[in-house]
Amino acid sequence: MLRTALRNVLAHKARLLMTVLAVMLGVAFVSGTLVFTNTISDAYQKSSAKGFDQVDVAVEPDSPDDESDDLGKEPELSQAVLDKAAKAPGAESAIGVVTGFTAIADKNGKLVGGGFQSQGGNYWGDKDPRYPLKTGKAPSGKDEVAIDAETADRAGYKVGDTVRLSVDGPVLTPTISAIFTTDDGNVAAGGSLALFDTATAQQLFHRTGAYDEIDVKAAPGTSQTALRTNLDKVLPQDTTSTTTGQELADDQAEMIAAEMSGLKTGLLVFAGIALFVGTFIIANTFTMLVAQRTKELALLRAVGASRKQVTRSVLLEAFLVGAVAAVTGLLAGIGIGAGLRGLMGLLDATVPAGPLVVTPGTVGTSFAVGILITMLAAWLPGRRAAKIPPVAAMSSVHATATTKSLVLRNTLGALVAAAGVTVVLYATTMNGTDGQAPMGLGAVLLIIGVFILTPLLSRPLIASAAPVLRIFGVSGKLARQNSVRNPRRTAATASALMIGLTLITGMTVMAGSLQKGIDKMATSALQADYVVSMANFNSLSPDVEKKLARTDGVTAISPMRNAPARIDGETEYVTGVKGSTIGDLTDLKVEDGTFEVSRTQVVVDEDTAEEHGWKAGSTFPASYEDDRKQQLTVAGVYEGNEMIRGIMVDVATLAPHQTDPADMQVMLKTSGGPSDATKDKLEKALGNNPAVKVQDKKDVSNEIAQMFTLMLNMLYGLLAMAVLVAVLGVINTLAMSVFERSQEIGMLRAIGLDRKGIKRMVRLESLVISLFGGVLGVGLGVFFGWAAGELAGAKMPTYELVLPWNRMAVFLLLAAAVGVLAALWPARRAARLNMLSAIKSE
């Protein structure tokens, strides 16, 4: 039986090639994902570990248990704590660390590095061991700054140049006093780092006389653990906490691994989809191979082979095919991992240097996936072949599926599909994340149900194409009959394409609907001509609003300032706005009372009012960050949304209680309305700051559209793998179908159908099967997109279903193109068959 299995594999090399390719693509996706994420994770971990070389123990501020004592204040370390740490037994030196966001512009005014990785800090003294100077001297005073060597190279800066940078809005123009090297992970990943002297950094980052962290270096002969114990004895336990450098490195490594885990999981989901689609091809291939060898297997049974031996011989073939696919898939995956890393460099997403990481786990996973998937998909055809009685197999009595089996299949499919639809519809009535699990379960059940029902659905749907196929005469008629001749095979082939198009269509419908809802929300609730904010979503300095207010043409302006307050024993964030102008800048529907914000009059959104039991006229006490209390009155309740919600307080009421005010954004109206000239004027008023965004409604809408477009393009790229596997499935099915019908094709040639007619017949058959899968996929995708959109848009009043007719037409054209391309080789093979040899074939 072993020799028989090996002979069969070698005898059907061409037929098994498509199966190998399908499995190989899935394995390559899995191994490529693992190689890529492991390589990036390892590079980041090693890079971040270097950053802790100068830290034996880090002292960090610890918030007191009673939050009310320090409402709204970030914990910090005083100079006294630094002095104690420096004098602790076993401490060689101590450095006070100050950090914050700092955006650096290149010579063309563009932001250098990614916004979230644009950092600033302090250079300690004249020689900071953390940052060896490459050229220049330590920065001194507010007019000097040091920048990292990577940023200097990218932006073309050198010592003595003037650089434009921003911390919280206003532009600063210090001189570059030094360029330094660093092992900072953010810089290695493409970010930037600007260093000021300690006093300047404390002032810029609002840490006057204080530090974010204290890094202590151990004296020779003192371990990190011993130093930490000594520091714990001399430092105040209620406001400080200590961590060894090794623990920091380990924690950072865990955090990086956790962040990469999300990316890895997302990519593996798409790899799983490709493998799932591949199982249809494998099952189809082995079903047809076993069907073609029915008499051979029956003869083996007749001469003494047991059922188990027959099944094992089929599984052995599958093992060999899976092993070949696993090896080639692993090698291709290593190439994909290396290619993805190189692609990140081309996209300016810099990654720390490091070797390509291929772990034993990656190799084991690749072999396990390739072999197991193939053997599982081949098990059912093998088991089915072994159960056929030898006499029945020799006389081909088994060939046609019984009516009982079809009734059973259709009944089961209808029940599973109905259960799936019911669960999906039930999930749409739930709120938020509660409905995600039922929605996923319902989707899986419905797809399985439709797959089981596909043979039943194929007849009426393919029959509907008959009027069009008649145009092609005999070739069209034969193509339609061939498509429904073996409904199960047609179903398995079409289902592979159906799954890919279901996901693509569903995501397109959902993304388009959500984009429309968010766009509508932004444009309807916002009456301001412009919204000004930081590019990295950090807070703005109050100076930004003051500068804009003094700009010619600005008629109304208001900040959106978040501030903590104690309300009903809980900490809530209130939004400071300019009461006299906020009504002109927004258009929020008032459900109760009036939209009036002044002195002690506030407005709240519906959800907050319901949570506290407030209505127009209700009063409540609020305690601000300076511990002073004030009685506030609800003037009105408005309909909130994802962009504007919460408690709005007049900024004049809020400001006296804040020691370090900061705005999340500034809204404004201008006399001439939005225009390029007005936007240029506003940007110029802010010093053409690359870290600050000045956006009108169209810009806000375009930013939202860009986000969704980028997401969809990424998903399309990932799902393209599944569609490619489906193409292989169509080619495989047609090639085997042509082989099975060799005698029939020879007879058709003999009675007058020319080669062009044969080619046309095979192509039309492929087109019909592909369009059948496309129609099912688009239909299911629209249903899932609607259902998922209903769930996601439950809390979005502006949500509305948008059916992307143009894209759906493109998807159907894509299915048709798949059919045409997949038929090229099988059609050519069928047309080249020698008619006499084909007629004599069995």
PDB file of C-alpha atoms in Angstrom, residues 648-779:
ATOM      1  CA  MET A 648     -19.527  71.791  29.059  1.00  0.00           C
ATOM      2  CA  VAL A 649     -18.390  74.511  31.460  1.00  0.00           C
ATOM      3  CA  ASP A 650     -17.487  78.110  30.653  1.00  0.00           C
ATOM      4  CA  VAL A 651     -13.704  78.311  30.372  1.00  0.00           C
ATOM      5  CA  ALA A 652     -13.786  81.550  32.406  1.00  0.00           C
ATOM      6  CA  THR A 653     -15.302  79.545  35.272  1.00  0.00           C
ATOM      7  CA  LEU A 654     -12.806  76.706  34.885  1.00  0.00           C
ATOM      8  CA  ALA A 655      -9.540  78.619  34.323  1.00  0.00           C
ATOM      9  CA  PRO A 656      -9.074  80.023  37.894  1.00  0.00           C
ATOM     10  CA  HIS A 657      -8.985  76.468  39.236  1.00  0.00           C
ATOM     11  CA  GLN A 658      -6.274  75.228  36.835  1.00  0.00           C
ATOM     12  CA  THR A 659      -2.537  75.496  37.420  1.00  0.00           C
ATOM     13  CA  ASP A 660      -1.497  74.155  34.012  1.00  0.00           C
ATOM     14  CA  PRO A 661      -4.344  74.595  31.486  1.00  0.00           C
ATOM     15  CA  ALA A 662      -4.159  72.891  28.094  1.00  0.00           C
ATOM     16  CA  ASP A 663      -6.632  72.702  25.175  1.00  0.00           C
ATOM     17  CA  MET A 664      -7.434  69.581  23.179  1.00  0.00           C
ATOM     18  CA  GLN A 665      -8.495  71.678  20.199  1.00  0.00           C
ATOM     19  CA  VAL A 666      -9.612  75.151  19.182  1.00  0.00           C
ATOM     20  CA  MET A 667     -12.701  75.828  17.013  1.00  0.00           C
ATOM     21  CA  LEU A 668     -13.150  79.088  15.153  1.00  0.00           C
ATOM     22  CA  LYS A 669     -15.248  80.952  12.585  1.00  0.00           C
ATOM     23  CA  THR A 670     -13.969  83.475  10.089  1.00  0.00           C
ATOM     24  CA  SER A 671     -15.636  86.355   8.289  1.00  0.00           C
ATOM     25  CA  GLY A 672     -14.888  85.018   4.811  1.00  0.00           C
ATOM     26  CA  GLY A 673     -15.555  81.331   5.554  1.00  0.00           C
ATOM     27  CA  PRO A 674     -13.164  78.507   4.646  1.00  0.00           C
ATOM     28  CA  SER A 675     -10.672  79.302   1.885  1.00  0.00           C
ATOM     29  CA  ASP A 676      -7.052  78.568   1.035  1.00  0.00           C
ATOM     30  CA  ALA A 677      -6.089  82.154   1.812  1.00  0.00           C
ATOM     31  CA  THR A 678      -7.763  82.054   5.236  1.00  0.00           C
ATOM     32  CA  LYS A 679      -6.132  78.733   6.064  1.00  0.00           C
ATOM     33  CA  ASP A 680      -2.700  80.077   5.075  1.00  0.00           C
ATOM     34  CA  LYS A 681      -3.299  83.114   7.274  1.00  0.00           C
ATOM     35  CA  LEU A 682      -4.161  80.948  10.289  1.00  0.00           C
ATOM     36  CA  GLU A 683      -1.172  78.658   9.746  1.00  0.00           C
ATOM     37  CA  LYS A 684       1.109  81.672   9.410  1.00  0.00           C
ATOM     38  CA  ALA A 685      -0.250  83.077  12.682  1.00  0.00           C
ATOM     39  CA  LEU A 686       0.935  79.848  14.358  1.00  0.00           C
ATOM     40  CA  GLY A 687       4.355  80.057  12.737  1.00  0.00           C
ATOM     41  CA  ASN A 688       3.642  77.420  10.056  1.00  0.00           C
ATOM     42  CA  ASN A 689       4.009  74.806  12.747  1.00  0.00           C
ATOM     43  CA  PRO A 690       4.292  71.239  11.360  1.00  0.00           C
ATOM     44  CA  ALA A 691       2.941  69.790  14.628  1.00  0.00           C
ATOM     45  CA  VAL A 692      -0.349  71.715  14.437  1.00  0.00           C
ATOM     46  CA  LYS A 693      -3.257  70.845  12.099  1.00  0.00           C
ATOM     47  CA  VAL A 694      -5.599  73.553  10.820  1.00  0.00           C
ATOM     48  CA  GLN A 695      -8.582  71.725   9.292  1.00  0.00           C
ATOM     49  CA  ASP A 696     -11.872  72.802   7.772  1.00  0.00           C
ATOM     50  CA  LYS A 697     -14.870  70.462   7.455  1.00  0.00           C
ATOM     51  CA  LYS A 698     -13.604  69.108   4.160  1.00  0.00           C
ATOM     52  CA  ASP A 699     -10.210  68.316   5.704  1.00  0.00           C
ATOM     53  CA  VAL A 700     -11.892  66.517   8.620  1.00  0.00           C
ATOM     54  CA  SER A 701     -13.990  64.522   6.164  1.00  0.00           C
ATOM     55  CA  ASN A 702     -10.964  63.698   3.984  1.00  0.00           C
ATOM     56  CA  GLU A 703      -8.980  62.572   7.023  1.00  0.00           C
ATOM     57  CA  ILE A 704     -11.784  60.189   7.983  1.00  0.00           C
ATOM     58  CA  ALA A 705     -12.021  58.940   4.387  1.00  0.00           C
ATOM     59  CA  GLN A 706      -8.249  58.450   4.244  1.00  0.00           C
ATOM     60  CA  MET A 707      -8.345  56.368   7.403  1.00  0.00           C
ATOM     61  CA  PHE A 708     -11.040  54.063   6.046  1.00  0.00           C
ATOM     62  CA  THR A 709      -9.448  53.866   2.600  1.00  0.00           C
ATOM     63  CA  LEU A 710      -6.085  52.881   4.078  1.00  0.00           C
ATOM     64  CA  MET A 711      -7.749  50.241   6.257  1.00  0.00           C
ATOM     65  CA  LEU A 712      -9.737  48.814   3.340  1.00  0.00           C
ATOM     66  CA  ASN A 713      -6.708  48.725   1.033  1.00  0.00           C
ATOM     67  CA  MET A 714      -4.764  46.789   3.670  1.00  0.00           C
ATOM     68  CA  LEU A 715      -7.658  44.336   4.070  1.00  0.00           C
ATOM     69  CA  TYR A 716      -8.005  43.966   0.295  1.00  0.00           C
ATOM     70  CA  GLY A 717      -4.307  43.150   0.074  1.00  0.00           C
ATOM     71  CA  LEU A 718      -4.548  40.529   2.820  1.00  0.00           C
ATOM     72  CA  LEU A 719      -7.716  38.964   1.391  1.00  0.00           C
ATOM     73  CA  ALA A 720      -6.145  38.831  -2.069  1.00  0.00           C
ATOM     74  CA  MET A 721      -4.349  35.706  -0.830  1.00  0.00           C
ATOM     75  CA  ALA A 722      -7.688  33.946  -0.304  1.00  0.00           C
ATOM     76  CA  VAL A 723      -8.886  34.999  -3.777  1.00  0.00           C
ATOM     77  CA  LEU A 724      -5.634  33.731  -5.311  1.00  0.00           C
ATOM     78  CA  VAL A 725      -6.133  30.370  -3.608  1.00  0.00           C
ATOM     79  CA  ALA A 726      -9.708  30.315  -4.954  1.00  0.00           C
ATOM     80  CA  VAL A 727      -8.351  30.893  -8.500  1.00  0.00           C
ATOM     81  CA  LEU A 728      -6.131  27.843  -8.085  1.00  0.00           C
ATOM     82  CA  GLY A 729      -9.218  25.924  -7.012  1.00  0.00           C
ATOM     83  CA  VAL A 730     -11.113  26.845 -10.177  1.00  0.00           C
ATOM     84  CA  ILE A 731      -8.117  25.860 -12.356  1.00  0.00           C
ATOM     85  CA  ASN A 732      -7.771  22.577 -10.491  1.00  0.00           C
ATOM     86  CA  THR A 733     -11.462  21.726 -10.814  1.00  0.00           C
ATOM     87  CA  LEU A 734     -11.577  22.520 -14.522  1.00  0.00           C
ATOM     88  CA  ALA A 735      -8.371  20.607 -15.261  1.00  0.00           C
ATOM     89  CA  MET A 736      -9.693  17.489 -13.574  1.00  0.00           C
ATOM     90  CA  SER A 737     -13.098  17.960 -15.131  1.00  0.00           C
ATOM     91  CA  VAL A 738     -11.463  18.053 -18.567  1.00  0.00           C
ATOM     92  CA  PHE A 739      -9.540  14.882 -17.726  1.00  0.00           C
ATOM     93  CA  GLU A 740     -12.737  13.135 -16.607  1.00  0.00           C
ATOM     94  CA  ARG A 741     -14.568  14.162 -19.779  1.00  0.00           C
ATOM     95  CA  SER A 742     -11.776  13.279 -22.219  1.00  0.00           C
ATOM     96  CA  GLN A 743     -13.920  10.653 -23.967  1.00  0.00           C
ATOM     97  CA  GLU A 744     -16.878  13.046 -24.140  1.00  0.00           C
ATOM     98  CA  ILE A 745     -14.708  15.865 -25.537  1.00  0.00           C
ATOM     99  CA  GLY A 746     -13.268  13.482 -28.127  1.00  0.00           C
ATOM    100  CA  MET A 747     -16.794  12.506 -29.172  1.00  0.00           C
ATOM    101  CA  LEU A 748     -17.833  16.175 -29.457  1.00  0.00           C
ATOM    102  CA  ARG A 749     -14.832  16.839 -31.682  1.00  0.00           C
ATOM    103  CA  ALA A 750     -15.721  13.792 -33.780  1.00  0.00           C
ATOM    104  CA  ILE A 751     -19.292  14.975 -34.457  1.00  0.00           C
ATOM    105  CA  GLY A 752     -18.210  18.453 -35.537  1.00  0.00           C
ATOM    106  CA  LEU A 753     -17.457  20.773 -32.554  1.00  0.00           C
ATOM    107  CA  ASP A 754     -14.218  22.547 -33.392  1.00  0.00           C
ATOM    108  CA  ARG A 755     -11.371  23.486 -31.067  1.00  0.00           C
ATOM    109  CA  LYS A 756     -12.683  27.011 -30.606  1.00  0.00           C
ATOM    110  CA  GLY A 757     -16.038  25.574 -29.522  1.00  0.00           C
ATOM    111  CA  ILE A 758     -14.331  23.296 -26.979  1.00  0.00           C
ATOM    112  CA  LYS A 759     -12.333  26.214 -25.582  1.00  0.00           C
ATOM    113  CA  ARG A 760     -15.456  28.353 -25.413  1.00  0.00           C
ATOM    114  CA  MET A 761     -17.341  25.596 -23.582  1.00  0.00           C
ATOM    115  CA  VAL A 762     -14.657  25.241 -20.868  1.00  0.00           C
ATOM    116  CA  ARG A 763     -14.287  29.012 -20.477  1.00  0.00           C
ATOM    117  CA  LEU A 764     -18.040  29.551 -20.161  1.00  0.00           C
ATOM    118  CA  GLU A 765     -18.256  26.753 -17.595  1.00  0.00           C
ATOM    119  CA  SER A 766     -15.511  28.437 -15.572  1.00  0.00           C
ATOM    120  CA  LEU A 767     -17.194  31.827 -15.935  1.00  0.00           C
ATOM    121  CA  VAL A 768     -20.550  30.479 -14.753  1.00  0.00           C
ATOM    122  CA  ILE A 769     -19.030  28.745 -11.705  1.00  0.00           C
ATOM    123  CA  SER A 770     -17.017  31.852 -10.755  1.00  0.00           C
ATOM    124  CA  LEU A 771     -19.981  34.199 -11.142  1.00  0.00           C
ATOM    125  CA  PHE A 772     -22.083  31.804  -9.083  1.00  0.00           C
ATOM    126  CA  GLY A 773     -19.531  32.072  -6.272  1.00  0.00           C
ATOM    127  CA  GLY A 774     -19.317  35.841  -6.805  1.00  0.00           C
ATOM    128  CA  VAL A 775     -23.088  36.358  -6.532  1.00  0.00           C
ATOM    129  CA  LEU A 776     -23.252  34.297  -3.334  1.00  0.00           C
ATOM    130  CA  GLY A 777     -20.230  36.156  -1.887  1.00  0.00           C
ATOM    131  CA  VAL A 778     -21.533  39.643  -2.660  1.00  0.00           C
ATOM    132  CA  GLY A 779     -25.005  38.752  -1.353  1.00  0.00           C
TER     133      GLY A 779
END
